[in-house]
Coordinates of C-alpha atoms in Angstrom, one line a residue:
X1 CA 0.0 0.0 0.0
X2 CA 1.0 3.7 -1.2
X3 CA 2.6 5.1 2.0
X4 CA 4.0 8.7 1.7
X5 CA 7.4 9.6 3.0
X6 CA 6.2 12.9 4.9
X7 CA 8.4 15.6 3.7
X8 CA 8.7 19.7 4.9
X9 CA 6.1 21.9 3.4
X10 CA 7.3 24.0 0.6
X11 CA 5.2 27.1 -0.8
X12 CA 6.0 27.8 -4.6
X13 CA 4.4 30.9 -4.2
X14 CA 0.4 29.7 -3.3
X15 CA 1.2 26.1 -4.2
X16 CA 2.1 23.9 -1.4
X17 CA 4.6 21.2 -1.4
X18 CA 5.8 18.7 0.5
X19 CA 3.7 17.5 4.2
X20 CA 0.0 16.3 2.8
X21 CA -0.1 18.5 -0.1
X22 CA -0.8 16.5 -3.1
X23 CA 1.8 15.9 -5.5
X24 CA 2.0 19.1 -7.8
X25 CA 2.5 18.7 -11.7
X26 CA 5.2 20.8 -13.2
X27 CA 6.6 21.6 -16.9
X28 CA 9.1 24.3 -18.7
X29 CA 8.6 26.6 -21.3
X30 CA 10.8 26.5 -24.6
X31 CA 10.0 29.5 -25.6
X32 CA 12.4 32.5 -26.1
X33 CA 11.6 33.9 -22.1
X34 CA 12.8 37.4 -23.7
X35 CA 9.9 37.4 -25.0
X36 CA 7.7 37.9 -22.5
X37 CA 4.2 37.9 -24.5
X38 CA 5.0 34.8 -25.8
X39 CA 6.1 33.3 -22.9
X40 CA 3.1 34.0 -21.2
X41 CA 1.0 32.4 -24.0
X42 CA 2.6 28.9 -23.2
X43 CA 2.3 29.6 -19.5
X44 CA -1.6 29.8 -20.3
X45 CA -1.8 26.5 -22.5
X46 CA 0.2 24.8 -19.6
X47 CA -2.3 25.9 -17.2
X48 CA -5.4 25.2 -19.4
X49 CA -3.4 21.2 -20.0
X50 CA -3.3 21.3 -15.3
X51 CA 0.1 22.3 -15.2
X52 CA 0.6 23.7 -11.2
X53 CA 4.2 25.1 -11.3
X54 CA 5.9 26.7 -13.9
X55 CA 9.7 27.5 -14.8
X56 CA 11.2 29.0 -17.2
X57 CA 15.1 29.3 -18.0
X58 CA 16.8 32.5 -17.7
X59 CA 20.2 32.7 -20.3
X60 CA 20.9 36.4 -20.5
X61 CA 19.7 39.5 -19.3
X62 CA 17.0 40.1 -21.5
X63 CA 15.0 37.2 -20.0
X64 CA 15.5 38.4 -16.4
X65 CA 13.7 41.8 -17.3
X66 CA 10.8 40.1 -18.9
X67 CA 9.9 37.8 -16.1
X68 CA 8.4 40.9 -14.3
X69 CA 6.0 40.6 -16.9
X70 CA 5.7 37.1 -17.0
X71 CA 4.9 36.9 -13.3
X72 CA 2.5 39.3 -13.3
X73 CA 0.6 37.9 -16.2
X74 CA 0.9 34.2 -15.2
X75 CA -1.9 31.8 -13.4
X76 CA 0.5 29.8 -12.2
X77 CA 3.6 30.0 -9.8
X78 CA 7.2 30.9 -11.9
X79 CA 10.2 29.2 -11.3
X80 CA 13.2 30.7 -12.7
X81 CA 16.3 28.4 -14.2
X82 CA 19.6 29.4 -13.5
X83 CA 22.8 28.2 -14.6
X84 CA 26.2 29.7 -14.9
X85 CA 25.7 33.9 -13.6
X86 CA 24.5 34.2 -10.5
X87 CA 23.7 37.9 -11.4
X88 CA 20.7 36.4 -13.5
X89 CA 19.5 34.7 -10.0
X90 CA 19.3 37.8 -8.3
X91 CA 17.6 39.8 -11.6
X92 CA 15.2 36.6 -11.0
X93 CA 14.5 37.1 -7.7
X94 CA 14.2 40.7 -7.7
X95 CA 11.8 40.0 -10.7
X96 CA 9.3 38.5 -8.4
X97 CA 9.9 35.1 -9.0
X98 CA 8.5 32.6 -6.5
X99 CA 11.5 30.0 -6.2
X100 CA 14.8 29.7 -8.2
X101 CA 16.9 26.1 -9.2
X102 CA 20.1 26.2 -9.0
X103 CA 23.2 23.8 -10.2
X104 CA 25.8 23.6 -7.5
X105 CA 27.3 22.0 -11.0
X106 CA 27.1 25.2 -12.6
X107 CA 26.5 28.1 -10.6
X108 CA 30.2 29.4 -9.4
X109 CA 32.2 30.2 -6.3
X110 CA 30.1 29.9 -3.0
X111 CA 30.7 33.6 -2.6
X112 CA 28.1 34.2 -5.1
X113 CA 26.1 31.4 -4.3
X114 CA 26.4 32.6 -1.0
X115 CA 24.5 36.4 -2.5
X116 CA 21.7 34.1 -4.3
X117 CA 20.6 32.2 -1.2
X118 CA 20.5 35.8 0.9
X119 CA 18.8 37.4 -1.5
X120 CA 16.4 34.4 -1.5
X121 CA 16.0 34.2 2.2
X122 CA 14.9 38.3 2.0
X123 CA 12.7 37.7 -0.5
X124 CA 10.7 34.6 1.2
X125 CA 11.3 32.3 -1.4
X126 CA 12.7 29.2 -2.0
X127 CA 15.6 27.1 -3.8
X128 CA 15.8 23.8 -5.4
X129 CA 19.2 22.2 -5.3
X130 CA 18.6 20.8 -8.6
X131 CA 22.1 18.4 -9.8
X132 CA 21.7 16.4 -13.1
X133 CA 23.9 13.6 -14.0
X134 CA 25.7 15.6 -17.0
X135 CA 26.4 18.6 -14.6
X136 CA 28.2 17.7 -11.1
X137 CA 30.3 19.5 -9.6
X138 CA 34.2 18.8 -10.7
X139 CA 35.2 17.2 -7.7
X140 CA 32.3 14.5 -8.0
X141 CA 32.5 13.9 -11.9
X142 CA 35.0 10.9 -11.6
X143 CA 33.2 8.6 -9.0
X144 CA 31.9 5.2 -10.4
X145 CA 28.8 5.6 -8.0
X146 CA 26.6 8.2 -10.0
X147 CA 23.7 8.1 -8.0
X148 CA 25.6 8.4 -4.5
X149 CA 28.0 11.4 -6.1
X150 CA 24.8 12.9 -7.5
X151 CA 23.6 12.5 -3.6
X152 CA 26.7 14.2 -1.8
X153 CA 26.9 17.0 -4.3
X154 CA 23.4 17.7 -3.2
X155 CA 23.7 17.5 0.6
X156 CA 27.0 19.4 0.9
X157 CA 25.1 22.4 -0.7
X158 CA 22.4 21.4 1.6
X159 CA 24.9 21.4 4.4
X160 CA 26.1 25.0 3.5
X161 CA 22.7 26.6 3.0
X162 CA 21.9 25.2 6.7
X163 CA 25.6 27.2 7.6
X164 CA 23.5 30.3 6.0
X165 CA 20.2 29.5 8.1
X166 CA 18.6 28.8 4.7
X167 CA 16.3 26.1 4.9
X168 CA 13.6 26.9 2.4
X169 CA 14.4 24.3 0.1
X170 CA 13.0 21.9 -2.4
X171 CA 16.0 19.1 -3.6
X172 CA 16.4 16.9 -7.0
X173 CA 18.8 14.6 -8.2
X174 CA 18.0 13.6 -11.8
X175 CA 19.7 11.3 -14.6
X176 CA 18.4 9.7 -17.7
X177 CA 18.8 6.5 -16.7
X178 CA 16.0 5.1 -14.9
X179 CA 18.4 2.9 -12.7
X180 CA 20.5 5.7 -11.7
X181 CA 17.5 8.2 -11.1
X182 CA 15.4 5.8 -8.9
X183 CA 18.7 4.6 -6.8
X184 CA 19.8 8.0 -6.6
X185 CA 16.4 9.0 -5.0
X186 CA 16.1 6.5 -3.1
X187 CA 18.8 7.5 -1.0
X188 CA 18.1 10.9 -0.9
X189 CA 15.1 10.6 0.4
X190 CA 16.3 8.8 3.4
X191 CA 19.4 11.4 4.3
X192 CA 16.9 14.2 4.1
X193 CA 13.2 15.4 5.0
X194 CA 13.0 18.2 2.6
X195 CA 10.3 17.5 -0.4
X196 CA 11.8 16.1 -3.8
X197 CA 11.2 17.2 -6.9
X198 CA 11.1 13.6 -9.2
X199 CA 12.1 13.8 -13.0
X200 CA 14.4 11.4 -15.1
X201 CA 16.0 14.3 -17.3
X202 CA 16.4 14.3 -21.0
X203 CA 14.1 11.1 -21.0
X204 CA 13.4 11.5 -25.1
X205 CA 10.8 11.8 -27.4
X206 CA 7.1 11.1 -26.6
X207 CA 6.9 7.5 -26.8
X208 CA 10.5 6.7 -25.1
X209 CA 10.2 9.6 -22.5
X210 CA 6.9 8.7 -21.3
X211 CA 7.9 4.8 -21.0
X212 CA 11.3 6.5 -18.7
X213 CA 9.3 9.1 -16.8
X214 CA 6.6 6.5 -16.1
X215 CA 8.8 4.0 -14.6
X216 CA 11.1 6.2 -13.0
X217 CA 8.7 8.3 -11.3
X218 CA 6.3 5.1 -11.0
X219 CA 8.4 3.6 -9.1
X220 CA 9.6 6.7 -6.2
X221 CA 5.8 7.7 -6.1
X222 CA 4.8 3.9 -5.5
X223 CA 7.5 4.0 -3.1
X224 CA 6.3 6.8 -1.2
X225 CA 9.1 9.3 -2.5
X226 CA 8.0 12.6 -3.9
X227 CA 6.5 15.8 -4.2
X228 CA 6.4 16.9 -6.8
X229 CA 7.1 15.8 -10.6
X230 CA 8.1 17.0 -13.8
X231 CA 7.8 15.2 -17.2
X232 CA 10.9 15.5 -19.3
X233 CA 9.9 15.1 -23.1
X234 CA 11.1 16.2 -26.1
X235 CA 7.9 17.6 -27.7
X236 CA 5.5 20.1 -26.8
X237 CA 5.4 21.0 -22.9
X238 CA 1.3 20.2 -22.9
X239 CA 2.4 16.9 -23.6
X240 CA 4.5 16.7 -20.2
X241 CA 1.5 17.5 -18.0
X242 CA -0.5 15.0 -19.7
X243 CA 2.0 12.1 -19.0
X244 CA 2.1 13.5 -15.6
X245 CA -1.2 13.6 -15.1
X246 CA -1.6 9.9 -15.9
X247 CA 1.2 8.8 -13.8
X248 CA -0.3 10.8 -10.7
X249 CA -3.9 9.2 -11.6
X250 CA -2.6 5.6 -12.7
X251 CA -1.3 5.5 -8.8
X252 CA -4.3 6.9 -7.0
X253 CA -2.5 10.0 -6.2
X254 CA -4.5 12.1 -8.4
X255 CA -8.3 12.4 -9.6
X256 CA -9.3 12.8 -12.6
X257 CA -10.7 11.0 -15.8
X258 CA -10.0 6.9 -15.9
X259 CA -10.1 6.0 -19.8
X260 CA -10.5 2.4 -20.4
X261 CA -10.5 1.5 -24.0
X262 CA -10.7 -2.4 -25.7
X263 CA -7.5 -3.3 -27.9
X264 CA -7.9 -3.5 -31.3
X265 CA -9.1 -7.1 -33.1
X266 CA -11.2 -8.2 -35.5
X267 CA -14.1 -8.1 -33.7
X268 CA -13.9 -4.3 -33.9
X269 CA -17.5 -3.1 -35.8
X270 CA -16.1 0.6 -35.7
X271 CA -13.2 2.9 -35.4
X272 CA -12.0 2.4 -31.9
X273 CA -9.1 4.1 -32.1
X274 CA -10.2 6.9 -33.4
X275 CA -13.5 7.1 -30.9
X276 CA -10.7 6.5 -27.5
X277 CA -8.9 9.2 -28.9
X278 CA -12.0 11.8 -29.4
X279 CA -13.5 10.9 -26.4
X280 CA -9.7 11.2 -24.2
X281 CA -9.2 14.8 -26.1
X282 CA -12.4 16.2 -24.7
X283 CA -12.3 14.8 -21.3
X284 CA -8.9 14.8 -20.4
X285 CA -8.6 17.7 -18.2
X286 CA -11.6 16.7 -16.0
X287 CA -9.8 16.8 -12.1
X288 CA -13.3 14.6 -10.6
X289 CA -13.0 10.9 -10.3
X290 CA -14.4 9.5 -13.8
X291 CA -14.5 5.6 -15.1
X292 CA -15.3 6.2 -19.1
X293 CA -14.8 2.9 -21.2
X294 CA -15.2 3.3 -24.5
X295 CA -15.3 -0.2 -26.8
X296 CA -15.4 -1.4 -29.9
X297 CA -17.5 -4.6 -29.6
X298 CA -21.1 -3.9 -28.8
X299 CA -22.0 -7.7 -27.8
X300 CA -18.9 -7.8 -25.2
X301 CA -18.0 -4.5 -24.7
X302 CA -20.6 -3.1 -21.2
X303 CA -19.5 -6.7 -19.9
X304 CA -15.7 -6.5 -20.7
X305 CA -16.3 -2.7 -18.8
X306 CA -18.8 -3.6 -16.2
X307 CA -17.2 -1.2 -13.5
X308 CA -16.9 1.9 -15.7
X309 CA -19.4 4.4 -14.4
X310 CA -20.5 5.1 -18.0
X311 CA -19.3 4.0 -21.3
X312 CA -20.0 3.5 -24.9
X313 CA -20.0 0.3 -27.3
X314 CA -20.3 0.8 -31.2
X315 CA -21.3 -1.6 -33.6
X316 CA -21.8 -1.2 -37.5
X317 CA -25.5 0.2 -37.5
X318 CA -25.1 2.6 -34.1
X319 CA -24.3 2.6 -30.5
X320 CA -24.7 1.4 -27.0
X321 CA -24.4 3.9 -24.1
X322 CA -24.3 1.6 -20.8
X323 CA -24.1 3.1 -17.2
X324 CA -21.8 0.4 -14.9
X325 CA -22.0 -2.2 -17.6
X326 CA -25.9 -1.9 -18.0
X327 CA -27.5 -1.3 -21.3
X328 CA -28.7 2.5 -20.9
X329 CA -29.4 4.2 -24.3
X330 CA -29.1 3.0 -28.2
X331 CA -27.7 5.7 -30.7
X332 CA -26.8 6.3 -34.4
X333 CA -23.4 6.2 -35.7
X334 CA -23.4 9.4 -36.7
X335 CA -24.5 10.7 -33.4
X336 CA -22.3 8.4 -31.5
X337 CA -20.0 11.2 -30.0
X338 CA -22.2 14.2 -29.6
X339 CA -24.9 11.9 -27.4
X340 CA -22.3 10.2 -25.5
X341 CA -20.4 13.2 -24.4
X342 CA -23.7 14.8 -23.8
X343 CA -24.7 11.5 -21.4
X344 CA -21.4 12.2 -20.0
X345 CA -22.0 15.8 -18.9
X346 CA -25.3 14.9 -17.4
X347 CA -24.1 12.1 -15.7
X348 CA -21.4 14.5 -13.8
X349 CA -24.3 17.3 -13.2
X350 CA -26.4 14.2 -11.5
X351 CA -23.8 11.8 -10.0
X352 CA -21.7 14.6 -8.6
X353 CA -23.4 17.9 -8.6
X354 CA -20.7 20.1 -8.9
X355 CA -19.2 23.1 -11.1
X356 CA -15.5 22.0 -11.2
X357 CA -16.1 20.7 -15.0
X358 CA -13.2 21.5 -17.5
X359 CA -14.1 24.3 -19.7
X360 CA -16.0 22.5 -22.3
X361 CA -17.9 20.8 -19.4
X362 CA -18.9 24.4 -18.0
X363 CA -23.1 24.6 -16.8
X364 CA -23.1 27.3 -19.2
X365 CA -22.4 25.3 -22.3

């Protein structure tokens, strides 16, 4: 059974992690953060797709003095990336930024990490220690043991920030091997009680990051390790809150919409595949516990999904809406979708009574 390693609470600005807070869904922008207007666009989109946390890297100069902007326009907490000028940590946080990462890796002398973590402790914000395989610090870039080196070069900034009475922290040790991640934060989270932020970095494309990311962060959360996680895919950001999403939800950690869908085979009397994926595209950003089956077999299909709460089976003259694998309503093909998604918004109004629909569920549509 999920037990949760209990963690110090966090605020990223008004999200919580860490303690019972629920595990919070993060992602990056890849936009030019210079441009602020853009920037602020993605941040939206992220927000729409449930992104919780944002961050967004800051190179030069002309990034820092957008995120004023940014912050001011976004829905959702900004995390600024730092690597190599502290200057650009201090622009951050004067920005208004409501927590900075850092690479012990890549940051410079302690002197001037020494002027970030002041200037973060004024502000009331806090720091992830965030160290990546590909970046440790010199003096740990020869050990055999990854994970461990990955490990000490985290805790001896840990161990300095504690010198400075900074505690406010949030901690991350990420590689992109699954192995090293997952051994790596295994032992972290037993040397420390401040919240982790889980990721497997550069994981890959779409199909190869989500299998990494799945198992990696799979098998800390199932573990009990983690507060927070972020998706690392090569594609479009949206698709990193989805995957998380899905990982959260898969586990119990999360609610949210349960799609169950039949395989394909030969039995198929419609386009399953392309019915799963309609249905999945309008319903995936519903955050209320929802078991939706969706089949391609109308003889075996309510029986195959007997514990969905509703669900639809097509056939090669129309459809079969069934409620907990009952028989409930027949329908047309050509009205297949439009009356099941209908079913499906009254069936929240009635089961659940509530307004927390996502925006194409609204009372007002």
């Amino acid at each position: 059974m999920y037990r949760r390693k209990k963690k110090r609470e966090v605020f990223i600005g008004s999200v919580a992690i860490g303690g019972e807070n629920p595990i919070a869904v993060q992602s990056m922008t890849n936009t030019d953060t210079s441009n602020a207007q853009a920037t602020v666009k993605q941040i939206r989109k992220l927000y729409e797709a449930g992104c919780e946390i944002v961050r967004v890297s800051i190179p030069d100069e002309a990034s820092a003095r957008a995120l004023e902007e940014i912050k001011k326009a976004s829905p959702i907490p900004v995390v600024a990336d730092i690597h190599f000028n502290y200057k650009l940590a201090i622009a951050s946080i004067e920005a208004g930024v409501d927590k900075v990462r850092i690479n012990p890796g890549t940051l410079g002398r302690v002197e001037e990490v020494r002027e970030v973590v002041m200037k973060a402790k004024k502000a009331d914000i806090p720091i992830r220690i965030g160290v990546n395989a590909g970046s440790l610090p010199k003096k740990f870039r020869k050990r055999k043991n990854l994970p461990r080196a990955m490990v000490q070069a985290v805790l001896d900034y840990v161990n300095l920030f504690e010198e400075w009475s900074f505690r406010n922290l949030v901690l991350s040790v990420k590689a992109s091997s699954v192995e090293e991640t997952v051994s790596a934060y295994r032992l972290l989270s037993k040397k420390t009680d401040y919240p982790l932020h889980l990721g497997v970095t550069e994981a890959g494309p779409l199909v190869v990051g989500t299998v990494k990311s799945s198992l990696g962060i799979g098998i800390l959360l199932s573990e009990g390790i983690g507060d927070t996680i972020r998706v690392s895919l090569t594609d479009e950001p949206t698709r990193e809150i989805e995957v998380g999403w899905e990982i959260l939800k898969a586990l119990g950690l999360r609610e949210g919409l349960d799609l169950i869908s039949c395989p394909t085979c030969a039995r198929c009397e419609i386009d399953v595949v392309a019915l799963s994926q309609k249905v999945y595209e309008e319903l995936k950003g519903l955050r209320l516990p929802l078991k939706v089956a969706v089949m391609g077999c109308v003889v075996n299909g309510p029986g195959e999904a007997r514990e969905a709460d509703i669900g639809v089976a097509g056939g090669k003259t129309g459809g079969v809406i069934f409620k907990k694998g009952k028989p409930y309503k027949k329908v047309s093909s050509s009205d297949l979708l439009s009356q099941f998604l209908a079913e499906v918004k009254a069936f929240l109004n009635f089961k659940l009574n509530t307004s927390s629909f996502p925006h194409h569920f609204s009372k007002e549509n």
